[in-house]
PDB file of N, CA and C in Angstrom:
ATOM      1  N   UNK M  21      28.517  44.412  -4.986  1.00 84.00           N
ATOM      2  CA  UNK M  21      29.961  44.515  -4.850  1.00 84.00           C
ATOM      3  C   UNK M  21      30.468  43.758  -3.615  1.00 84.00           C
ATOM      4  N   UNK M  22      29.460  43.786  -2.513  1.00 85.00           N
ATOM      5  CA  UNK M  22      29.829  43.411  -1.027  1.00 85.00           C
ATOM      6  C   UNK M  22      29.913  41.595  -1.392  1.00 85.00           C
ATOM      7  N   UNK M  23      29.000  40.989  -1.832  1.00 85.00           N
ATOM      8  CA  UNK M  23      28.987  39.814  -2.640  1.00 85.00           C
ATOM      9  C   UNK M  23      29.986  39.368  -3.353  1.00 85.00           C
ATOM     10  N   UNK M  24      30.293  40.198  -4.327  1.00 85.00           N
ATOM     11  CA  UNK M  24      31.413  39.665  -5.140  1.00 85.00           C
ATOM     12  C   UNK M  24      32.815  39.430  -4.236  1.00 85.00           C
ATOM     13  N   UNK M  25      32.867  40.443  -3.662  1.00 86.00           N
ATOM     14  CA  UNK M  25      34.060  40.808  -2.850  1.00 86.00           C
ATOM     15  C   UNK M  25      34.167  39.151  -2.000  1.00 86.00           C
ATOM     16  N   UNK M  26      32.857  39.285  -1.171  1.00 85.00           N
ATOM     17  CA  UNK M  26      33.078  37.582  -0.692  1.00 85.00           C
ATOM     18  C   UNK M  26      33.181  36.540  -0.854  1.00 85.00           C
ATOM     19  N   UNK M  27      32.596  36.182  -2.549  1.00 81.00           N
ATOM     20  CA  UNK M  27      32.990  35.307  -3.104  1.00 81.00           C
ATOM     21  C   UNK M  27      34.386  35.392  -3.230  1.00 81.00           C
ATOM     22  N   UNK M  28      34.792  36.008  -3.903  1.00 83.00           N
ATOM     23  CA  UNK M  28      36.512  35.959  -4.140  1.00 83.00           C
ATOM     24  C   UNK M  28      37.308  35.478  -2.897  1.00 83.00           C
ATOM     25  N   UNK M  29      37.115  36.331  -1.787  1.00 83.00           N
ATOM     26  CA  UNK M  29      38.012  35.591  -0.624  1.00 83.00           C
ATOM     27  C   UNK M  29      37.382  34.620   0.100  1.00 83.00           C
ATOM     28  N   UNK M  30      36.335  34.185  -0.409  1.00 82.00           N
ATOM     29  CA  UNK M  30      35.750  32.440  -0.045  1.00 82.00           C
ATOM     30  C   UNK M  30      36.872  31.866  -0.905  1.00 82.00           C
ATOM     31  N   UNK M  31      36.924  31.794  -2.314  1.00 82.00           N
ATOM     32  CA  UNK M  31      37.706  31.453  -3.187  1.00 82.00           C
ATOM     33  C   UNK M  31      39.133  31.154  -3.192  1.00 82.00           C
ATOM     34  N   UNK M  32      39.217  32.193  -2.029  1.00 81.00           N
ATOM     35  CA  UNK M  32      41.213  32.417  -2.043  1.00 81.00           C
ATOM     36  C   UNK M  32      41.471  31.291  -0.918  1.00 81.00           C
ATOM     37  N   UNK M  33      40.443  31.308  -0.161  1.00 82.00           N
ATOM     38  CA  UNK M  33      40.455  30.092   1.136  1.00 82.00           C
ATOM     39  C   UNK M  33      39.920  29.084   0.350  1.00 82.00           C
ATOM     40  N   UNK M  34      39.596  28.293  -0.648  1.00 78.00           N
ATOM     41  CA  UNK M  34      39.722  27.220  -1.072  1.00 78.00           C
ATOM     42  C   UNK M  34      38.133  26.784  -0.787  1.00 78.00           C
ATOM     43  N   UNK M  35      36.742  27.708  -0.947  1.00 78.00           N
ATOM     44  CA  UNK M  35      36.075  27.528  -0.861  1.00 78.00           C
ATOM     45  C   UNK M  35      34.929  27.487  -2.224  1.00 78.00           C
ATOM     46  N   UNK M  36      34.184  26.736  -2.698  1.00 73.00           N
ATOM     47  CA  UNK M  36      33.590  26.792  -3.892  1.00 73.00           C
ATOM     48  C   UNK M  36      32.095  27.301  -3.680  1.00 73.00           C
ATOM     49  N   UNK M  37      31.483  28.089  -4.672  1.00 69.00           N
ATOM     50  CA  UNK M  37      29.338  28.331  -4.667  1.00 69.00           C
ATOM     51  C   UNK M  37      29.523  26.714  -5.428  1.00 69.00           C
ATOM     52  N   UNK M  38      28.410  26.235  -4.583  1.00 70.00           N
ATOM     53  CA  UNK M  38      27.467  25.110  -4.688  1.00 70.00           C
ATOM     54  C   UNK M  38      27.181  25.326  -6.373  1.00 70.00           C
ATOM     55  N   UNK M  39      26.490  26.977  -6.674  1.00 69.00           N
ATOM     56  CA  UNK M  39      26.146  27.240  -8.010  1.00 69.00           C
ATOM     57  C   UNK M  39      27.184  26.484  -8.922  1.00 69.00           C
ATOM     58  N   UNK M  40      28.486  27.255  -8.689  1.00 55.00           N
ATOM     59  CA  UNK M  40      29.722  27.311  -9.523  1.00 55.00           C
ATOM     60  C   UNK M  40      30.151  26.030  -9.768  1.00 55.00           C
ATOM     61  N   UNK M  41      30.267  24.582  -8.953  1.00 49.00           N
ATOM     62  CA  UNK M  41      30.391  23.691  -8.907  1.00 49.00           C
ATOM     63  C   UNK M  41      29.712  22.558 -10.066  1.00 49.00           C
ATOM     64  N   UNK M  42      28.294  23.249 -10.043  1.00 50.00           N
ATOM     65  CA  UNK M  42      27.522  22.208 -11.090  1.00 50.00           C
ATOM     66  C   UNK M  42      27.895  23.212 -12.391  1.00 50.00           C
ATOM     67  N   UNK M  43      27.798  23.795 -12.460  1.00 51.00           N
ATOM     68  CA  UNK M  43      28.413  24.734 -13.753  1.00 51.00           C
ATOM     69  C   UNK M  43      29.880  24.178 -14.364  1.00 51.00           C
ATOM     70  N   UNK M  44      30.853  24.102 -13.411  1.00 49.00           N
ATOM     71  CA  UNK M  44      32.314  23.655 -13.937  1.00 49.00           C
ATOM     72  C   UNK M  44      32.137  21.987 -13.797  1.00 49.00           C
ATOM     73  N   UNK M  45      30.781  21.572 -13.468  1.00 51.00           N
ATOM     74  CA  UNK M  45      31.072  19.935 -13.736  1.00 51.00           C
ATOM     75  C   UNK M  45      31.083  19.287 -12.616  1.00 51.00           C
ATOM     76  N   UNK M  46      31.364  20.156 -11.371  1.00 50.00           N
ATOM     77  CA  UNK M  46      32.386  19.276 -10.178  1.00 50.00           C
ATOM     78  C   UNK M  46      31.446  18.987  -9.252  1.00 50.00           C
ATOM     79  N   UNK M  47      29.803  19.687  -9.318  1.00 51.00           N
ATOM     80  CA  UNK M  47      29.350  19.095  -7.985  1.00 51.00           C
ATOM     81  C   UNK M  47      29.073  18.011  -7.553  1.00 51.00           C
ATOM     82  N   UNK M  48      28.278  16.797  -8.634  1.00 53.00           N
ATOM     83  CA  UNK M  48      28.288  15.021  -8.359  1.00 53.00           C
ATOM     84  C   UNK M  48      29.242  14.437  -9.280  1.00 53.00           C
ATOM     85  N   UNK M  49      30.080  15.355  -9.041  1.00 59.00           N
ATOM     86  CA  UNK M  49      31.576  14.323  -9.531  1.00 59.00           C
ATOM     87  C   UNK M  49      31.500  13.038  -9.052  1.00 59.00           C
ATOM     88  N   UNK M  50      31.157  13.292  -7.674  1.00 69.00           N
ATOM     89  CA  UNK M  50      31.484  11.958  -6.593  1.00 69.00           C
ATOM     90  C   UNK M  50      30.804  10.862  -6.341  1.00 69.00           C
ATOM     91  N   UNK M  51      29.404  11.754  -6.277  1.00 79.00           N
ATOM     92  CA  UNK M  51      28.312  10.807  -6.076  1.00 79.00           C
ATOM     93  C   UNK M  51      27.573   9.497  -7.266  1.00 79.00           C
ATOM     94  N   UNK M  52      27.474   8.730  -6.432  1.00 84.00           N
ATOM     95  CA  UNK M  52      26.972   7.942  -8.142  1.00 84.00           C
ATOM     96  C   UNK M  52      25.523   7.426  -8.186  1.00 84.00           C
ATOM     97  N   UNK M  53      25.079   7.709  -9.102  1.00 87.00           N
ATOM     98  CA  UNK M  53      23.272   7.157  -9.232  1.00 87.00           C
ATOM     99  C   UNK M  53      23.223   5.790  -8.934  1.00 87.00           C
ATOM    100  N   UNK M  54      22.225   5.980  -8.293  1.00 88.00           N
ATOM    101  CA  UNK M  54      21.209   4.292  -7.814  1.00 88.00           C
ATOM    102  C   UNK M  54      20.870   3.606  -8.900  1.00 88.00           C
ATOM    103  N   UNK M  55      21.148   2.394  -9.294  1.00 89.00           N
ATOM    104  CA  UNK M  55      20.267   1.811 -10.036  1.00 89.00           C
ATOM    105  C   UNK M  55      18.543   1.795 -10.145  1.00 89.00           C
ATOM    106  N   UNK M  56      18.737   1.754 -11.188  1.00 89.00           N
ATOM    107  CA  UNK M  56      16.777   1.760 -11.174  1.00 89.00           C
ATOM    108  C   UNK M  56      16.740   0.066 -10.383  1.00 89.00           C
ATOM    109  N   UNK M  57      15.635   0.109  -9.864  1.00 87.00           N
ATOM    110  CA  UNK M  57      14.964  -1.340  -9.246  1.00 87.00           C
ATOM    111  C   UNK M  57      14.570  -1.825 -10.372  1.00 87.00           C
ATOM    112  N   UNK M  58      14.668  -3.578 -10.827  1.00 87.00           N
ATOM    113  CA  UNK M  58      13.778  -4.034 -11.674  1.00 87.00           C
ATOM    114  C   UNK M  58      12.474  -4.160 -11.913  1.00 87.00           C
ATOM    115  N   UNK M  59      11.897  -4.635 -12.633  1.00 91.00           N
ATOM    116  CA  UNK M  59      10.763  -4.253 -12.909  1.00 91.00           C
ATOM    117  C   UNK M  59      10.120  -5.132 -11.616  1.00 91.00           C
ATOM    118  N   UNK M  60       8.890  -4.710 -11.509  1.00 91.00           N
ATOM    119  CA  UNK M  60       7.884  -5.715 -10.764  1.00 91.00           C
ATOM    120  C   UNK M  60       6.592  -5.905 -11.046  1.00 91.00           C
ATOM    121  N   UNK M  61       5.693  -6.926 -10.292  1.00 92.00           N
ATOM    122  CA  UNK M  61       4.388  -7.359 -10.454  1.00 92.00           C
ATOM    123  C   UNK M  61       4.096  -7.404  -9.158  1.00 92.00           C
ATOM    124  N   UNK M  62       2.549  -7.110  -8.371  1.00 91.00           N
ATOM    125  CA  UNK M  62       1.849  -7.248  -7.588  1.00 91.00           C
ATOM    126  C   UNK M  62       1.434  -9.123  -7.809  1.00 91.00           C
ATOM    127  N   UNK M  63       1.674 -10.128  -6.389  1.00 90.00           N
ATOM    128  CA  UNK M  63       1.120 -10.999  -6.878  1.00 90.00           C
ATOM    129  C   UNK M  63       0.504 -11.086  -5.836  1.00 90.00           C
ATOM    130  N   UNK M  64      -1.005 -11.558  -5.758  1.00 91.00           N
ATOM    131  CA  UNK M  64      -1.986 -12.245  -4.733  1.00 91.00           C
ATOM    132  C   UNK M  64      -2.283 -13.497  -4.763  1.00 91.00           C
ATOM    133  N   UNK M  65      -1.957 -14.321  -3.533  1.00 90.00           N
ATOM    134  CA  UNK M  65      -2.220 -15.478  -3.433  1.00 90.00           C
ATOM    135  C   UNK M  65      -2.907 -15.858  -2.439  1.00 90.00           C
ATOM    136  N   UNK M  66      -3.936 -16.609  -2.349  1.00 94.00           N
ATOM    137  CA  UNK M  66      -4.861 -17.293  -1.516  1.00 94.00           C
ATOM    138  C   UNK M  66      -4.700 -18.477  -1.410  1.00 94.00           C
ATOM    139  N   UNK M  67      -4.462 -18.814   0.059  1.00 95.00           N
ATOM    140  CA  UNK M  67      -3.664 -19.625   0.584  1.00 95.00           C
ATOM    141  C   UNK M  67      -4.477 -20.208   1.504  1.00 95.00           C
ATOM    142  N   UNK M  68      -4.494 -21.342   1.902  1.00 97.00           N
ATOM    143  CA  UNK M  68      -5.341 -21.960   3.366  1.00 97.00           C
ATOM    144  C   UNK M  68      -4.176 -20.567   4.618  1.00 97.00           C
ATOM    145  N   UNK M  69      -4.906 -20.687   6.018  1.00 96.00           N
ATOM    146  CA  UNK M  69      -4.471 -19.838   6.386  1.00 96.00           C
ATOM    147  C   UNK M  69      -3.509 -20.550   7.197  1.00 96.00           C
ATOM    148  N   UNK M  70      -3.153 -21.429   8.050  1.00 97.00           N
ATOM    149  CA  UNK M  70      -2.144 -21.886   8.362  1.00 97.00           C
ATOM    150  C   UNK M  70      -1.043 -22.211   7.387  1.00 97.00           C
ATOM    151  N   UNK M  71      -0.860 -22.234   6.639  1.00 96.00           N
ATOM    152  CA  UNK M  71      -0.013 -22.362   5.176  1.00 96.00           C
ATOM    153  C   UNK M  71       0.931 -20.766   5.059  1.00 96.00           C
ATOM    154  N   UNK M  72       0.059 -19.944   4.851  1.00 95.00           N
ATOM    155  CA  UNK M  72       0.075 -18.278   4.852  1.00 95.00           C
ATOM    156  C   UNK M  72       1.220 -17.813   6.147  1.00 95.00           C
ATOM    157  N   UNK M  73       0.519 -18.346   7.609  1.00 96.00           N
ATOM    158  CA  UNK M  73       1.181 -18.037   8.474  1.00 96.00           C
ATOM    159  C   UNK M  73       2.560 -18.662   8.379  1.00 96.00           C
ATOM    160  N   UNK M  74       2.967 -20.052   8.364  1.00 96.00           N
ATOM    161  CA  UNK M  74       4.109 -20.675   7.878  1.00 96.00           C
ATOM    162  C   UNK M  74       4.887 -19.941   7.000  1.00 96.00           C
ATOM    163  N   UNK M  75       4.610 -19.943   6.143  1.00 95.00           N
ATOM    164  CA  UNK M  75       5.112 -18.662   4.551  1.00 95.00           C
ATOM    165  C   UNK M  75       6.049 -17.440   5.488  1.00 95.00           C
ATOM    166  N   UNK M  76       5.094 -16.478   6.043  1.00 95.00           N
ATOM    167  CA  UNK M  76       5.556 -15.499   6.855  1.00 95.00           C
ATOM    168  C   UNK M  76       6.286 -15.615   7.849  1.00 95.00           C
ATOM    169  N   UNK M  77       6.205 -16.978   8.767  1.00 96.00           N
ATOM    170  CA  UNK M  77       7.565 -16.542  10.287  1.00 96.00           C
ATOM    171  C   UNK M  77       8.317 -17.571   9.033  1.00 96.00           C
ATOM    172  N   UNK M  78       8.542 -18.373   8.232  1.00 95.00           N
ATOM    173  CA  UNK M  78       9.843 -18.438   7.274  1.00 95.00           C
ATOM    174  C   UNK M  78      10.612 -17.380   6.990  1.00 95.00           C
ATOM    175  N   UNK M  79       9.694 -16.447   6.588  1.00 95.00           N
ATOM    176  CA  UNK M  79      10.572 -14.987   5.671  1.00 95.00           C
ATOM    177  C   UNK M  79      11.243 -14.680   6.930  1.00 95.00           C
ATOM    178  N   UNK M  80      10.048 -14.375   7.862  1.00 96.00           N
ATOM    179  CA  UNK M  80      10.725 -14.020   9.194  1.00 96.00           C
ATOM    180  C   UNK M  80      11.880 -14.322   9.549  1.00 96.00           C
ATOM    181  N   UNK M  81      11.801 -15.602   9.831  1.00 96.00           N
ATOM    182  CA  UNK M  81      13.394 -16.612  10.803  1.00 96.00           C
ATOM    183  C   UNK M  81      14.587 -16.471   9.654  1.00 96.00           C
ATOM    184  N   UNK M  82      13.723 -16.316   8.207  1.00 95.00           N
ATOM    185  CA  UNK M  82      15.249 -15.947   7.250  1.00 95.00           C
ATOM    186  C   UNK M  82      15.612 -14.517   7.748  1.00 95.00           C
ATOM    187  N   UNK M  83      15.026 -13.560   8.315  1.00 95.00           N
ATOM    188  CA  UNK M  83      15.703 -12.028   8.187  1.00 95.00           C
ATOM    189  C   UNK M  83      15.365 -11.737   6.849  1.00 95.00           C
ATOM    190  N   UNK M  84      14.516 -12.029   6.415  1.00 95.00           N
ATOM    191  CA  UNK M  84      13.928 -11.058   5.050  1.00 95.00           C
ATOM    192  C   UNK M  84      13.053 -10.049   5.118  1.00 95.00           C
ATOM    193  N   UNK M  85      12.811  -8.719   4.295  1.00 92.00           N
ATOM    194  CA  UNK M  85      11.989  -7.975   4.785  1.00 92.00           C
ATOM    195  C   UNK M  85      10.988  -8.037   3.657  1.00 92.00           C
ATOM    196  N   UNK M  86      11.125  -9.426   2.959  1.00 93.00           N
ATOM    197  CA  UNK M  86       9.877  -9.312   2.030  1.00 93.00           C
ATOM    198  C   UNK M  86       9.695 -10.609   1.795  1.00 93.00           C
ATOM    199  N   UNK M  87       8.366 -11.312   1.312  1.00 93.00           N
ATOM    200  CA  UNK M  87       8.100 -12.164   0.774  1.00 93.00           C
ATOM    201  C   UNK M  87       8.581 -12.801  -0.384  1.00 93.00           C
ATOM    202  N   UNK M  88       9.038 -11.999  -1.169  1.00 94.00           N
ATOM    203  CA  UNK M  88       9.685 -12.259  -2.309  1.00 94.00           C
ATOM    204  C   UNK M  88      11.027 -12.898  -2.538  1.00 94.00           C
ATOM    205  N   UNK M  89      11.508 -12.611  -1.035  1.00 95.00           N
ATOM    206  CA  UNK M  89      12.769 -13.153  -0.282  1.00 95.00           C
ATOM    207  C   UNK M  89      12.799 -14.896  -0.408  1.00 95.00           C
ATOM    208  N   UNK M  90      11.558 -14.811   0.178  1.00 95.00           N
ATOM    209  CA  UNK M  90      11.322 -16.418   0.112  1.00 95.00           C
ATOM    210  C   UNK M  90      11.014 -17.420  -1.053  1.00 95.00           C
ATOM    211  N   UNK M  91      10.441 -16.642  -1.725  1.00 95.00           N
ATOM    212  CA  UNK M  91      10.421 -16.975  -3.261  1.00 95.00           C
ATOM    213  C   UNK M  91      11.062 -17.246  -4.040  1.00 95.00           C
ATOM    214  N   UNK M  92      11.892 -16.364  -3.430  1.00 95.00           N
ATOM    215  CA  UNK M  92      13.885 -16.664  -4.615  1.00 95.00           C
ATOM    216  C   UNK M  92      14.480 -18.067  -4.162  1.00 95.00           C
ATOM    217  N   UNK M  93      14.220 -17.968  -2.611  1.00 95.00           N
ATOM    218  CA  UNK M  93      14.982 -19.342  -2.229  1.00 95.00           C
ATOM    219  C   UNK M  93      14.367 -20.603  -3.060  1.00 95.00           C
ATOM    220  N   UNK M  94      12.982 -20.730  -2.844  1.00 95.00           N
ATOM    221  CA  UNK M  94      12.108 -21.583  -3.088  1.00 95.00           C
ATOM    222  C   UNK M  94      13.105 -21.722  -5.048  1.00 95.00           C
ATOM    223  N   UNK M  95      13.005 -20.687  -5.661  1.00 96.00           N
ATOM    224  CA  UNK M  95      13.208 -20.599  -7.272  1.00 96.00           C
ATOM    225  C   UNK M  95      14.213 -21.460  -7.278  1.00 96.00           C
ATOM    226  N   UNK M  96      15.527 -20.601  -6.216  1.00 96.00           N
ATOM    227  CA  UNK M  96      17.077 -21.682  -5.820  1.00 96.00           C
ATOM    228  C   UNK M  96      16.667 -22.621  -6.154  1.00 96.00           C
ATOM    229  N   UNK M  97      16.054 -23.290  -5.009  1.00 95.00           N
ATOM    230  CA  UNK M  97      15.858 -24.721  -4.705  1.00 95.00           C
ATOM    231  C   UNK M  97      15.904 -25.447  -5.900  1.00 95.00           C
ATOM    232  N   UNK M  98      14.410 -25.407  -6.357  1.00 96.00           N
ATOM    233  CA  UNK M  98      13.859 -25.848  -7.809  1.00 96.00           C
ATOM    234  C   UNK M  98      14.797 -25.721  -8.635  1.00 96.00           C
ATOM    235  N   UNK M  99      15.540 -24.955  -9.184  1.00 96.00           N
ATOM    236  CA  UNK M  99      17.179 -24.669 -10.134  1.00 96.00           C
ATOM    237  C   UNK M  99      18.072 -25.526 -10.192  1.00 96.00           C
ATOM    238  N   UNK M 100      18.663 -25.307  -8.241  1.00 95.00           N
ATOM    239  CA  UNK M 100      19.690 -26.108  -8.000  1.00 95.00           C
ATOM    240  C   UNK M 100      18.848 -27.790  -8.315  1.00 95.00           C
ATOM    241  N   UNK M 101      17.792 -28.241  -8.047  1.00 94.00           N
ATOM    242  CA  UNK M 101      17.455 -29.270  -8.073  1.00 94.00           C
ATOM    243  C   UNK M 101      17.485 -29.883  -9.774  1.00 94.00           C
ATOM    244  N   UNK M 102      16.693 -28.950 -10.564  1.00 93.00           N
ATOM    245  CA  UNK M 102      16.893 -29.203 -12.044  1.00 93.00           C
ATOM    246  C   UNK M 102      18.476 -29.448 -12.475  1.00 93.00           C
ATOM    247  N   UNK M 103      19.471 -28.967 -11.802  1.00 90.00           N
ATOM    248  CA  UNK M 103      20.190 -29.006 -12.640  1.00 90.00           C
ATOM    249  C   UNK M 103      21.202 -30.265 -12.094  1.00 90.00           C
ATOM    250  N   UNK M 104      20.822 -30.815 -10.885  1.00 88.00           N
ATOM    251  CA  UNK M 104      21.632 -31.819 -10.957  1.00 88.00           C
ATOM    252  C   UNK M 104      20.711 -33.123 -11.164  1.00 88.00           C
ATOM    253  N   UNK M 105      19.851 -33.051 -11.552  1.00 86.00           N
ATOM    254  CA  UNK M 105      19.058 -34.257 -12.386  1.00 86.00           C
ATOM    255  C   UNK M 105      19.505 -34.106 -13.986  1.00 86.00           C
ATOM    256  N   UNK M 106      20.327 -33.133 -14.613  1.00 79.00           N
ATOM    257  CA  UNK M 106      20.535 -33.040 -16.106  1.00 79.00           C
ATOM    258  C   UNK M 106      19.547 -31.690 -16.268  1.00 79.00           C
ATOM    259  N   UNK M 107      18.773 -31.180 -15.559  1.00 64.00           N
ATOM    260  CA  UNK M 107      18.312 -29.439 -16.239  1.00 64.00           C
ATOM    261  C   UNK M 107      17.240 -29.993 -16.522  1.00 64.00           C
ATOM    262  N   UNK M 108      16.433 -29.062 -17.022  1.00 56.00           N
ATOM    263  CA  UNK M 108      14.806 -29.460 -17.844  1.00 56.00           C
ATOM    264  C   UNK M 108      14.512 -28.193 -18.243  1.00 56.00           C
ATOM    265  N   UNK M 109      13.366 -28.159 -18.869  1.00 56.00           N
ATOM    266  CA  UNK M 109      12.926 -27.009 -19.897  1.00 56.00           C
ATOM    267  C   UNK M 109      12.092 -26.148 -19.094  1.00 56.00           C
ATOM    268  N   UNK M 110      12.124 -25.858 -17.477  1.00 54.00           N
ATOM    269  CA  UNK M 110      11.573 -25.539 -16.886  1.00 54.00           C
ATOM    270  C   UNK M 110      10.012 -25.287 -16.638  1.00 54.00           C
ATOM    271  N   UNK M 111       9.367 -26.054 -17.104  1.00 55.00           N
ATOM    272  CA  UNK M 111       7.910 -26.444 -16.766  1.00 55.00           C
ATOM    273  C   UNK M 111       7.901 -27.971 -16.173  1.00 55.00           C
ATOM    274  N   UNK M 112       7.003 -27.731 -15.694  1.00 53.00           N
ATOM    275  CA  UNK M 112       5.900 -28.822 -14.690  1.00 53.00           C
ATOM    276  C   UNK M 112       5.882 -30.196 -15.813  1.00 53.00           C
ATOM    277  N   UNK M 113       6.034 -31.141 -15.446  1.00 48.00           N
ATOM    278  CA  UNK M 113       5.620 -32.227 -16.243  1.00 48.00           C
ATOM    279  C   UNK M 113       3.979 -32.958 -15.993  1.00 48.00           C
ATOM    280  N   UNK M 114       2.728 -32.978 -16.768  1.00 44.00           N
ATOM    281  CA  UNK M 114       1.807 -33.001 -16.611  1.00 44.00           C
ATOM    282  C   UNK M 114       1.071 -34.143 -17.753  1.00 44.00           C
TER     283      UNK M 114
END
């Protein structure tokens, strides 16, 4: 009874149960879900080791906190480059 009683004049002061909230709908009214991350792959590469080190203070001096950072640029590059030669079917010519 001592309970109920306090809920109610929580209530009258404009106060909500946390419970009551997800029940009427209202508790992540607000909040909005994270996207899932895309998918990924583990890749290992063996590299001469001065090559490796280069690779890394790059990511570095970009402010990236991943390798993969650098990878995208590198992808840029290659893209932007295909496409102002006329594009290509994106493989290696061999």
């Amino acid at each position: 009874m001592r309970e109920r009683a306090a809920v109610e004049r929580g209530e009258a002061l404009g106060f909500t149960d946390r419970g009551q909230g997800a029940e009427s709908g209202q508790g992540r009214a607000g909040r909005r879900k994270r996207p899932a991350p895309p998918p990924s792959q583990v890749l290992y590469i063996r590299a001469p080791q001065d090559l490796a080190e280069w690779f890394e203070r790059y990511t570095e001096g970009r402010g990236y906190r991943a390798l993969w950072q650098s990878i995208q640029d590198f992808r840029d590059m290659i893209e932007a480059a295909e496409e102002g030669r006329g594009g290509s079917s994106g493989e290696a010519a061999g």
